[in-house]
């Protein structure tokens, strides 16, 4: 209708309109807006990175922890730029397994890894990662991905027409081969081809610090200083801080630190109640979180908090971490032989979840969570009836449903009243 009205007017007005349109490079077949002039005035587009997705709540970029059940508890995944602290179980069995799930998820998605340990060589840790459970489509995509990583760049260029070689590579929409979160088989090891095709950096403390080093008094232990310098160099040199805008392919840096705060790191926080290095660990976490906030990095830390005697230090460490998850194993405890806990291997406690771009954090109503390890299906997390009174009441409720007493089920109000009375009938010592 706008074109008809323009033609119906005098020729002078039509000619001036055409001249104005030609000067502004706008025609009747183009949409008026900031993108019509050819310049990107609307700001940069959201870059798609394999193995990530934006949060539906605050738009924060999320990565998977390697355990889909834990991702759901954390609000969809682990936010980029945050620290996940795992409180180790007494025998360091299940916390080490979650640590390996996190690293294996990074290898599957092609993320860069940084593995730091004081008692085990990072190369050996990678060899012990669990194998992902993939369907036929995912296996085909992974085979093509590994082939593309190994194929020299000259061979790839031969497959492209010469006139398109100089054009910049662009990503349109999310990568189709990326699936957020995978399941792993703890009884098998990750294929060697994936490890060889991945990019990783290792920090082994005995190799970084000689045994004859003279320790000088400092606010940080020498091991923590070396580790912070190592992490900072990787972030800055490889452009994870965004300092290299010419880099076309952006990626995520996954940092894994094992047994932080143990005596192997030169920290005496676990040996004495008032350790001299109690502030050394907290300062390390403070500086580390500052590095993560300004980079495309995410970190997972396992810490033997059950050995730390000072509760004030534990509270300070919790405040310096974004997410805190505690693991309680049934091995060696009375619950291991208790029939009420036979379906689970331990409890998982969500101590703290992040409050990114929010004044308060979301808290789950479910507090009793149990986990169970399945060799060929990974770790499963489910609601656990921790209180024996709840378990007994649940059994009685199921018994009433099976018996289906007609006179009791006839009136729902009477049935609810009896259930309420039964819930508070049993003593606390039961």
Tab-separated table of C-alpha atoms in Angstrom:
chain	number	residue	atom	x	y	z
A	1	UNK	CA	0.000	0.000	0.000
A	2	UNK	CA	2.916	2.326	0.686
A	3	UNK	CA	4.230	1.767	-2.888
A	4	UNK	CA	0.826	2.581	-4.437
A	5	UNK	CA	0.528	5.786	-2.440
A	6	UNK	CA	3.985	6.880	-3.560
A	7	UNK	CA	3.205	6.285	-7.248
A	8	UNK	CA	-0.016	8.192	-6.969
A	9	UNK	CA	1.750	11.373	-5.829
A	10	UNK	CA	3.509	13.940	-8.025
A	11	UNK	CA	6.729	13.086	-9.814
A	12	UNK	CA	8.805	15.545	-7.810
A	13	UNK	CA	8.005	13.963	-4.499
A	14	UNK	CA	8.566	10.507	-5.962
A	15	UNK	CA	11.921	11.547	-7.423
A	16	UNK	CA	13.076	13.076	-4.139
A	17	UNK	CA	12.039	9.924	-2.281
A	18	UNK	CA	14.051	7.766	-4.676
A	19	UNK	CA	17.054	10.062	-4.361
A	20	UNK	CA	16.840	9.966	-0.581
A	21	UNK	CA	16.536	6.193	-0.629
A	22	UNK	CA	19.547	5.851	-2.915
A	23	UNK	CA	21.655	8.066	-0.688
A	24	UNK	CA	20.801	6.101	2.435
A	25	UNK	CA	21.252	2.816	0.547
A	26	UNK	CA	17.716	1.769	1.453
A	27	UNK	CA	15.254	0.375	-1.089
A	28	UNK	CA	11.668	-0.700	-0.829
A	29	UNK	CA	12.830	-4.327	-0.762
A	30	UNK	CA	15.051	-3.875	2.319
A	31	UNK	CA	14.030	-3.759	5.909
A	32	UNK	CA	14.694	-0.446	7.591
A	33	UNK	CA	16.874	-0.885	10.663
A	34	UNK	CA	20.425	-0.787	11.952
A	35	UNK	CA	21.396	-3.929	9.991
A	36	UNK	CA	20.369	-2.498	6.579
A	37	UNK	CA	23.468	-0.328	6.226
A	38	UNK	CA	25.733	-3.366	6.306
A	39	UNK	CA	27.253	-2.570	9.691
A	40	UNK	CA	26.601	-4.680	12.755
A	41	UNK	CA	25.289	-1.972	15.084
A	42	UNK	CA	23.176	-4.353	17.138
A	43	UNK	CA	26.182	-5.791	18.951
A	44	UNK	CA	28.035	-9.087	18.710
A	45	UNK	CA	26.111	-12.278	18.156
A	46	UNK	CA	26.114	-15.017	20.763
A	47	UNK	CA	28.985	-17.328	19.951
A	48	UNK	CA	28.117	-20.999	19.934
A	49	UNK	CA	30.627	-23.208	21.745
A	50	UNK	CA	30.430	-26.968	21.637
A	51	UNK	CA	29.206	-28.526	24.870
A	52	UNK	CA	27.599	-25.337	26.228
A	53	UNK	CA	24.127	-23.886	26.451
A	54	UNK	CA	22.669	-20.673	27.913
A	55	UNK	CA	20.764	-20.803	31.155
A	56	UNK	CA	17.006	-20.374	30.825
A	57	UNK	CA	16.987	-18.299	34.019
A	58	UNK	CA	19.715	-15.688	33.601
A	59	UNK	CA	21.329	-16.396	30.224
A	60	UNK	CA	24.603	-17.480	31.835
A	61	UNK	CA	26.675	-19.885	29.718
A	62	UNK	CA	26.550	-23.393	31.196
A	63	UNK	CA	28.678	-26.511	30.808
A	64	UNK	CA	27.930	-30.023	32.009
A	65	UNK	CA	29.602	-31.517	35.060
A	66	UNK	CA	29.668	-34.913	33.351
A	67	UNK	CA	26.771	-36.105	35.498
A	68	UNK	CA	23.344	-35.121	34.067
A	69	UNK	CA	21.614	-35.762	37.399
A	70	UNK	CA	23.939	-33.282	39.121
A	71	UNK	CA	23.377	-30.742	36.334
A	72	UNK	CA	19.660	-30.734	37.126
A	73	UNK	CA	20.328	-30.115	40.812
A	74	UNK	CA	22.574	-27.147	39.976
A	75	UNK	CA	19.961	-25.445	37.824
A	76	UNK	CA	20.892	-26.851	34.430
A	77	UNK	CA	24.668	-27.126	34.623
A	78	UNK	CA	27.855	-25.507	35.825
A	79	UNK	CA	28.110	-21.809	34.966
A	80	UNK	CA	31.243	-20.658	33.147
A	81	UNK	CA	33.496	-18.627	35.445
A	82	UNK	CA	32.529	-20.469	38.637
A	83	UNK	CA	34.214	-22.847	41.080
A	84	UNK	CA	32.677	-26.194	42.032
A	85	UNK	CA	34.013	-27.505	45.348
A	86	UNK	CA	33.506	-31.205	46.070
A	87	UNK	CA	33.920	-32.291	49.681
A	88	UNK	CA	35.676	-35.639	49.428
A	89	UNK	CA	34.348	-38.766	51.045
A	90	UNK	CA	36.593	-40.422	53.607
A	91	UNK	CA	38.164	-42.907	51.206
A	92	UNK	CA	38.196	-40.537	48.198
A	93	UNK	CA	36.377	-43.020	45.952
A	94	UNK	CA	33.300	-41.259	44.676
A	95	UNK	CA	34.750	-37.736	44.712
A	96	UNK	CA	37.563	-38.945	42.476
A	97	UNK	CA	34.972	-40.477	40.161
A	98	UNK	CA	33.071	-37.174	39.822
A	99	UNK	CA	36.389	-35.461	39.151
A	100	UNK	CA	37.040	-37.852	36.255
A	101	UNK	CA	33.505	-37.417	34.894
A	102	UNK	CA	34.138	-33.680	34.666
A	103	UNK	CA	37.379	-34.192	32.730
A	104	UNK	CA	35.876	-36.860	30.459
A	105	UNK	CA	33.034	-34.521	29.545
A	106	UNK	CA	35.610	-31.949	28.490
A	107	UNK	CA	37.398	-34.410	26.213
A	108	UNK	CA	34.144	-35.544	24.617
A	109	UNK	CA	33.176	-31.924	23.829
A	110	UNK	CA	36.652	-30.916	22.654
A	111	UNK	CA	37.333	-28.523	25.540
A	112	UNK	CA	40.849	-27.700	26.709
A	113	UNK	CA	41.807	-29.374	30.000
A	114	UNK	CA	44.096	-28.248	32.802
A	115	UNK	CA	44.682	-31.003	35.350
A	116	UNK	CA	46.557	-30.216	38.578
A	117	UNK	CA	47.511	-32.788	41.197
A	118	UNK	CA	50.055	-33.255	43.948
A	119	UNK	CA	50.044	-37.042	44.252
A	120	UNK	CA	49.214	-38.414	40.773
A	121	UNK	CA	50.584	-37.606	37.346
A	122	UNK	CA	47.912	-35.846	35.227
A	123	UNK	CA	48.777	-38.108	32.295
A	124	UNK	CA	47.833	-41.132	34.395
A	125	UNK	CA	44.587	-39.453	35.464
A	126	UNK	CA	43.555	-39.019	31.834
A	127	UNK	CA	44.257	-42.669	31.117
A	128	UNK	CA	41.769	-43.665	33.844
A	129	UNK	CA	38.850	-41.587	32.591
A	130	UNK	CA	35.591	-43.513	32.023
A	131	UNK	CA	34.345	-44.257	28.518
A	132	UNK	CA	31.288	-42.343	27.241
A	133	UNK	CA	28.110	-44.190	26.376
A	134	UNK	CA	27.356	-43.180	22.775
A	135	UNK	CA	24.691	-44.207	20.302
A	136	UNK	CA	25.395	-44.885	16.638
A	137	UNK	CA	24.882	-41.276	15.548
A	138	UNK	CA	27.197	-39.910	18.229
A	139	UNK	CA	29.867	-42.481	17.398
A	140	UNK	CA	29.820	-41.415	13.760
A	141	UNK	CA	30.119	-37.751	14.714
A	142	UNK	CA	32.981	-38.425	17.108
A	143	UNK	CA	34.844	-40.428	14.476
A	144	UNK	CA	34.516	-37.541	12.029
A	145	UNK	CA	35.608	-35.062	14.700
A	146	UNK	CA	38.717	-37.064	15.566
A	147	UNK	CA	39.545	-37.453	11.858
A	148	UNK	CA	39.238	-33.701	11.287
A	149	UNK	CA	41.547	-32.998	14.204
A	150	UNK	CA	44.203	-35.359	12.871
A	151	UNK	CA	43.883	-34.373	9.195
A	152	UNK	CA	46.483	-31.789	8.157
A	153	UNK	CA	45.184	-28.366	7.177
A	154	UNK	CA	46.615	-28.681	3.666
A	155	UNK	CA	44.515	-31.779	2.998
A	156	UNK	CA	41.388	-30.048	4.199
A	157	UNK	CA	41.966	-27.077	1.886
A	158	UNK	CA	42.149	-29.386	-1.134
A	159	UNK	CA	38.515	-30.316	-0.593
A	160	UNK	CA	37.354	-26.665	-0.732
A	161	UNK	CA	36.998	-24.634	-3.904
A	162	UNK	CA	39.799	-22.109	-4.300
A	163	UNK	CA	37.448	-19.142	-4.425
A	164	UNK	CA	36.056	-19.958	-0.943
A	165	UNK	CA	39.341	-20.566	0.870
A	166	UNK	CA	39.860	-16.911	1.770
A	167	UNK	CA	36.382	-16.422	3.176
A	168	UNK	CA	36.156	-16.353	7.004
A	169	UNK	CA	34.656	-19.368	8.744
A	170	UNK	CA	31.296	-18.721	10.354
A	171	UNK	CA	29.163	-20.685	12.773
A	172	UNK	CA	25.440	-20.525	12.110
A	173	UNK	CA	23.472	-21.593	15.152
A	174	UNK	CA	24.537	-24.225	17.659
A	175	UNK	CA	26.690	-27.138	16.623
A	176	UNK	CA	24.464	-30.086	15.791
A	177	UNK	CA	26.895	-32.679	17.116
A	178	UNK	CA	27.012	-31.144	20.607
A	179	UNK	CA	24.859	-32.905	23.171
A	180	UNK	CA	24.743	-31.361	26.622
A	181	UNK	CA	25.737	-33.976	29.179
A	182	UNK	CA	26.760	-37.583	28.578
A	183	UNK	CA	26.620	-40.841	30.477
A	184	UNK	CA	29.749	-42.875	31.166
A	185	UNK	CA	30.681	-46.478	31.777
A	186	UNK	CA	32.943	-46.698	34.830
A	187	UNK	CA	34.040	-50.226	33.894
A	188	UNK	CA	35.648	-49.087	30.617
A	189	UNK	CA	38.341	-46.550	29.767
A	190	UNK	CA	37.999	-43.670	27.352
A	191	UNK	CA	39.362	-44.434	23.850
A	192	UNK	CA	42.986	-43.509	23.360
A	193	UNK	CA	42.120	-41.706	20.120
A	194	UNK	CA	40.061	-39.129	21.989
A	195	UNK	CA	42.877	-38.448	24.451
A	196	UNK	CA	45.412	-38.021	21.665
A	197	UNK	CA	43.094	-35.674	19.761
A	198	UNK	CA	42.370	-33.545	22.849
A	199	UNK	CA	44.357	-30.576	24.105
A	200	UNK	CA	45.340	-30.644	27.750
A	201	UNK	CA	47.885	-29.194	30.180
A	202	UNK	CA	49.215	-30.976	33.243
A	203	UNK	CA	50.497	-29.564	36.528
A	204	UNK	CA	52.273	-32.170	38.660
A	205	UNK	CA	53.496	-30.510	41.857
A	206	UNK	CA	56.624	-32.678	42.457
A	207	UNK	CA	57.854	-31.771	38.958
A	208	UNK	CA	57.226	-28.044	39.412
A	209	UNK	CA	58.871	-27.684	42.831
A	210	UNK	CA	62.265	-29.289	43.560
A	211	UNK	CA	62.754	-31.071	46.858
A	212	UNK	CA	65.711	-28.836	47.769
A	213	UNK	CA	63.692	-25.611	47.544
A	214	UNK	CA	64.083	-23.252	50.479
A	215	UNK	CA	60.653	-22.147	51.577
A	216	UNK	CA	60.477	-18.470	52.455
A	217	UNK	CA	57.733	-16.963	54.605
A	218	UNK	CA	54.924	-15.798	52.336
A	219	UNK	CA	51.165	-15.344	52.393
A	220	UNK	CA	50.820	-18.231	49.900
A	221	UNK	CA	52.583	-21.566	49.827
A	222	UNK	CA	55.027	-22.098	46.997
A	223	UNK	CA	52.800	-24.769	45.455
A	224	UNK	CA	49.812	-22.434	45.318
A	225	UNK	CA	51.899	-19.647	43.752
A	226	UNK	CA	53.221	-21.960	41.044
A	227	UNK	CA	49.725	-23.256	40.283
A	228	UNK	CA	48.225	-19.757	40.030
A	229	UNK	CA	51.010	-18.667	37.681
A	230	UNK	CA	50.484	-21.769	35.558
A	231	UNK	CA	46.720	-21.190	35.294
A	232	UNK	CA	47.188	-17.499	34.532
A	233	UNK	CA	49.674	-18.208	31.739
A	234	UNK	CA	47.339	-20.728	30.077
A	235	UNK	CA	44.378	-18.333	30.248
A	236	UNK	CA	46.297	-15.374	28.808
A	237	UNK	CA	48.452	-17.165	26.243
A	238	UNK	CA	45.615	-19.178	24.696
A	239	UNK	CA	43.104	-16.320	24.688
A	240	UNK	CA	40.551	-17.671	27.161
A	241	UNK	CA	40.304	-14.172	28.661
A	242	UNK	CA	39.109	-12.705	25.364
A	243	UNK	CA	42.311	-10.711	24.819
A	244	UNK	CA	42.727	-12.186	21.338
A	245	UNK	CA	39.699	-10.964	19.347
A	246	UNK	CA	41.116	-12.360	16.105
A	247	UNK	CA	40.709	-15.901	17.317
A	248	UNK	CA	37.818	-17.401	15.359
A	249	UNK	CA	37.152	-20.581	17.316
A	250	UNK	CA	36.365	-19.991	20.991
A	251	UNK	CA	36.633	-22.798	23.492
A	252	UNK	CA	36.176	-23.593	27.173
A	253	UNK	CA	39.031	-24.218	29.613
A	254	UNK	CA	38.159	-26.912	32.167
A	255	UNK	CA	40.385	-26.762	35.249
A	256	UNK	CA	40.546	-29.720	37.629
A	257	UNK	CA	42.468	-29.512	40.925
A	258	UNK	CA	42.722	-32.686	42.983
A	259	UNK	CA	43.086	-32.942	46.792
A	260	UNK	CA	43.560	-29.202	47.309
A	261	UNK	CA	44.434	-28.316	50.904
A	262	UNK	CA	46.048	-31.688	51.655
A	263	UNK	CA	49.565	-31.855	53.168
A	264	UNK	CA	50.890	-32.871	49.735
A	265	UNK	CA	50.316	-29.278	48.608
A	266	UNK	CA	52.476	-28.023	51.482
A	267	UNK	CA	49.443	-26.902	53.458
A	268	UNK	CA	49.120	-27.732	57.167
A	269	UNK	CA	45.460	-26.800	57.391
A	270	UNK	CA	44.522	-30.483	57.830
A	271	UNK	CA	47.233	-31.213	60.406
A	272	UNK	CA	46.556	-28.634	63.114
A	273	UNK	CA	43.470	-26.824	64.303
A	274	UNK	CA	45.064	-23.398	63.917
A	275	UNK	CA	47.362	-23.908	60.950
A	276	UNK	CA	49.769	-21.240	59.770
A	277	UNK	CA	48.603	-21.724	56.185
A	278	UNK	CA	44.883	-21.411	56.891
A	279	UNK	CA	44.840	-18.053	55.146
A	280	UNK	CA	46.998	-19.387	52.313
A	281	UNK	CA	44.217	-21.627	51.028
A	282	UNK	CA	41.555	-18.929	51.247
A	283	UNK	CA	43.751	-16.424	49.411
A	284	UNK	CA	44.391	-18.992	46.700
A	285	UNK	CA	40.641	-19.470	46.191
A	286	UNK	CA	40.108	-15.712	46.127
A	287	UNK	CA	42.706	-15.164	43.390
A	288	UNK	CA	41.529	-18.232	41.440
A	289	UNK	CA	37.933	-17.033	41.365
A	290	UNK	CA	39.116	-13.667	40.081
A	291	UNK	CA	40.859	-15.374	37.155
A	292	UNK	CA	37.790	-17.448	36.341
A	293	UNK	CA	35.381	-14.506	36.401
A	294	UNK	CA	37.176	-12.811	33.512
A	295	UNK	CA	37.688	-15.847	31.273
A	296	UNK	CA	35.889	-18.711	29.549
A	297	UNK	CA	37.001	-21.097	32.276
A	298	UNK	CA	35.346	-23.345	34.813
A	299	UNK	CA	36.997	-25.164	37.714
A	300	UNK	CA	36.300	-28.212	39.859
A	301	UNK	CA	38.190	-28.778	43.131
A	302	UNK	CA	38.193	-31.817	45.396
A	303	UNK	CA	39.122	-31.092	48.999
A	304	UNK	CA	39.351	-33.340	52.105
A	305	UNK	CA	37.207	-31.079	54.267
A	306	UNK	CA	36.573	-33.889	56.754
A	307	UNK	CA	40.226	-33.535	57.831
A	308	UNK	CA	39.968	-29.793	58.515
A	309	UNK	CA	39.318	-29.312	62.217
A	310	UNK	CA	38.704	-25.571	62.182
A	311	UNK	CA	35.041	-25.025	61.291
A	312	UNK	CA	35.584	-21.305	60.696
A	313	UNK	CA	38.036	-22.109	57.912
A	314	UNK	CA	35.485	-24.458	56.308
A	315	UNK	CA	32.866	-21.703	56.395
A	316	UNK	CA	35.319	-19.281	54.781
A	317	UNK	CA	36.163	-21.795	52.051
A	318	UNK	CA	32.458	-22.331	51.384
A	319	UNK	CA	31.894	-18.590	50.957
A	320	UNK	CA	34.787	-18.365	48.484
A	321	UNK	CA	33.325	-21.166	46.365
A	322	UNK	CA	30.342	-20.778	44.074
A	323	UNK	CA	29.009	-24.327	44.372
A	324	UNK	CA	29.700	-26.746	47.220
A	325	UNK	CA	28.702	-30.408	47.019
A	326	UNK	CA	29.457	-32.849	49.832
A	327	UNK	CA	29.723	-36.617	49.440
A	328	UNK	CA	29.105	-39.044	52.299
A	329	UNK	CA	29.994	-42.652	51.595
A	330	UNK	CA	28.443	-45.603	53.426
A	331	UNK	CA	31.713	-47.565	53.306
A	332	UNK	CA	32.895	-48.372	56.817
A	333	UNK	CA	29.782	-46.980	58.494
A	334	UNK	CA	26.743	-48.573	60.122
A	335	UNK	CA	24.575	-47.622	57.170
A	336	UNK	CA	26.507	-49.991	54.925
A	337	UNK	CA	24.792	-53.028	56.511
A	338	UNK	CA	21.496	-51.302	57.297
A	339	UNK	CA	18.735	-52.670	55.017
A	340	UNK	CA	17.155	-49.204	54.832
A	341	UNK	CA	20.165	-47.956	52.837
A	342	UNK	CA	20.790	-51.017	50.691
A	343	UNK	CA	19.752	-49.269	47.456
A	344	UNK	CA	22.367	-46.519	47.704
A	345	UNK	CA	26.120	-46.147	48.107
A	346	UNK	CA	26.060	-42.823	49.912
A	347	UNK	CA	24.484	-39.417	50.397
A	348	UNK	CA	25.054	-36.237	48.418
A	349	UNK	CA	24.627	-32.876	50.124
A	350	UNK	CA	24.105	-29.672	48.135
A	351	UNK	CA	25.743	-27.179	50.507
A	352	UNK	CA	25.623	-24.142	48.256
A	353	UNK	CA	24.523	-23.197	44.743
A	354	UNK	CA	25.577	-20.009	42.918
A	355	UNK	CA	23.791	-16.670	43.005
A	356	UNK	CA	24.891	-15.335	39.650
A	357	UNK	CA	23.052	-12.152	38.575
A	358	UNK	CA	20.683	-12.653	41.516
A	359	UNK	CA	20.414	-11.318	45.047
A	360	UNK	CA	19.528	-14.726	46.474
A	361	UNK	CA	20.138	-18.271	45.307
A	362	UNK	CA	17.557	-20.919	44.584
A	363	UNK	CA	17.304	-23.627	47.197
A	364	UNK	CA	15.894	-27.046	46.523
A	365	UNK	CA	13.122	-28.364	48.730
A	366	UNK	CA	14.619	-31.860	48.554
A	367	UNK	CA	17.399	-32.175	51.125
A	368	UNK	CA	17.814	-35.954	51.342
A	369	UNK	CA	19.575	-37.169	48.212
A	370	UNK	CA	21.292	-40.486	47.727
A	371	UNK	CA	23.587	-41.669	44.960
A	372	UNK	CA	24.210	-45.106	43.548
A	373	UNK	CA	27.028	-46.197	41.250
A	374	UNK	CA	26.150	-48.413	38.307
A	375	UNK	CA	29.108	-49.763	36.408
A	376	UNK	CA	27.604	-49.426	32.952
A	377	UNK	CA	25.273	-46.470	33.605
A	378	UNK	CA	27.335	-44.103	35.740
A	379	UNK	CA	26.100	-42.454	38.941
A	380	UNK	CA	22.402	-41.963	39.575
A	381	UNK	CA	20.994	-39.498	42.113
A	382	UNK	CA	17.544	-39.868	43.647
A	383	UNK	CA	15.540	-38.659	46.641
A	384	UNK	CA	16.498	-40.600	49.720
A	385	UNK	CA	14.426	-41.203	52.854
A	386	UNK	CA	17.172	-40.488	55.364
A	387	UNK	CA	14.951	-40.499	58.439
A	388	UNK	CA	13.954	-44.058	59.453
A	389	UNK	CA	10.600	-42.684	60.667
A	390	UNK	CA	9.807	-41.531	57.126
A	391	UNK	CA	10.793	-44.935	55.816
A	392	UNK	CA	8.561	-46.735	58.309
A	393	UNK	CA	5.644	-44.405	57.638
A	394	UNK	CA	6.096	-44.919	53.904
A	395	UNK	CA	5.915	-48.688	54.391
A	396	UNK	CA	2.720	-48.372	56.455
A	397	UNK	CA	1.189	-46.107	53.846
A	398	UNK	CA	1.940	-48.655	51.106
A	399	UNK	CA	0.489	-51.401	53.290
A	400	UNK	CA	-2.758	-49.483	53.665
A	401	UNK	CA	-2.936	-48.970	49.917
A	402	UNK	CA	-2.411	-52.669	49.233
A	403	UNK	CA	-4.897	-53.792	51.902
A	404	UNK	CA	-7.467	-51.251	50.587
A	405	UNK	CA	-9.710	-51.200	53.638
A	406	UNK	CA	-13.106	-50.104	52.279
A	407	UNK	CA	-14.357	-48.354	55.400
A	408	UNK	CA	-11.092	-46.407	55.709
A	409	UNK	CA	-10.793	-45.363	52.091
A	410	UNK	CA	-14.439	-44.360	51.888
A	411	UNK	CA	-13.805	-41.024	53.570
A	412	UNK	CA	-10.719	-39.149	52.445
A	413	UNK	CA	-10.862	-36.773	55.433
A	414	UNK	CA	-10.716	-39.675	57.907
A	415	UNK	CA	-7.865	-41.253	55.973
A	416	UNK	CA	-5.830	-38.018	55.949
A	417	UNK	CA	-6.456	-37.518	59.679
A	418	UNK	CA	-5.153	-40.992	60.509
A	419	UNK	CA	-2.095	-40.481	58.323
A	420	UNK	CA	-1.373	-37.231	60.152
A	421	UNK	CA	-1.633	-38.967	63.498
A	422	UNK	CA	0.626	-41.813	62.382
A	423	UNK	CA	3.330	-39.416	61.166
A	424	UNK	CA	3.886	-38.048	64.704
A	425	UNK	CA	3.176	-41.234	66.622
A	426	UNK	CA	6.623	-42.772	66.424
A	427	UNK	CA	9.251	-41.535	68.922
A	428	UNK	CA	12.376	-39.722	67.718
A	429	UNK	CA	14.625	-42.522	68.970
A	430	UNK	CA	13.096	-45.026	66.561
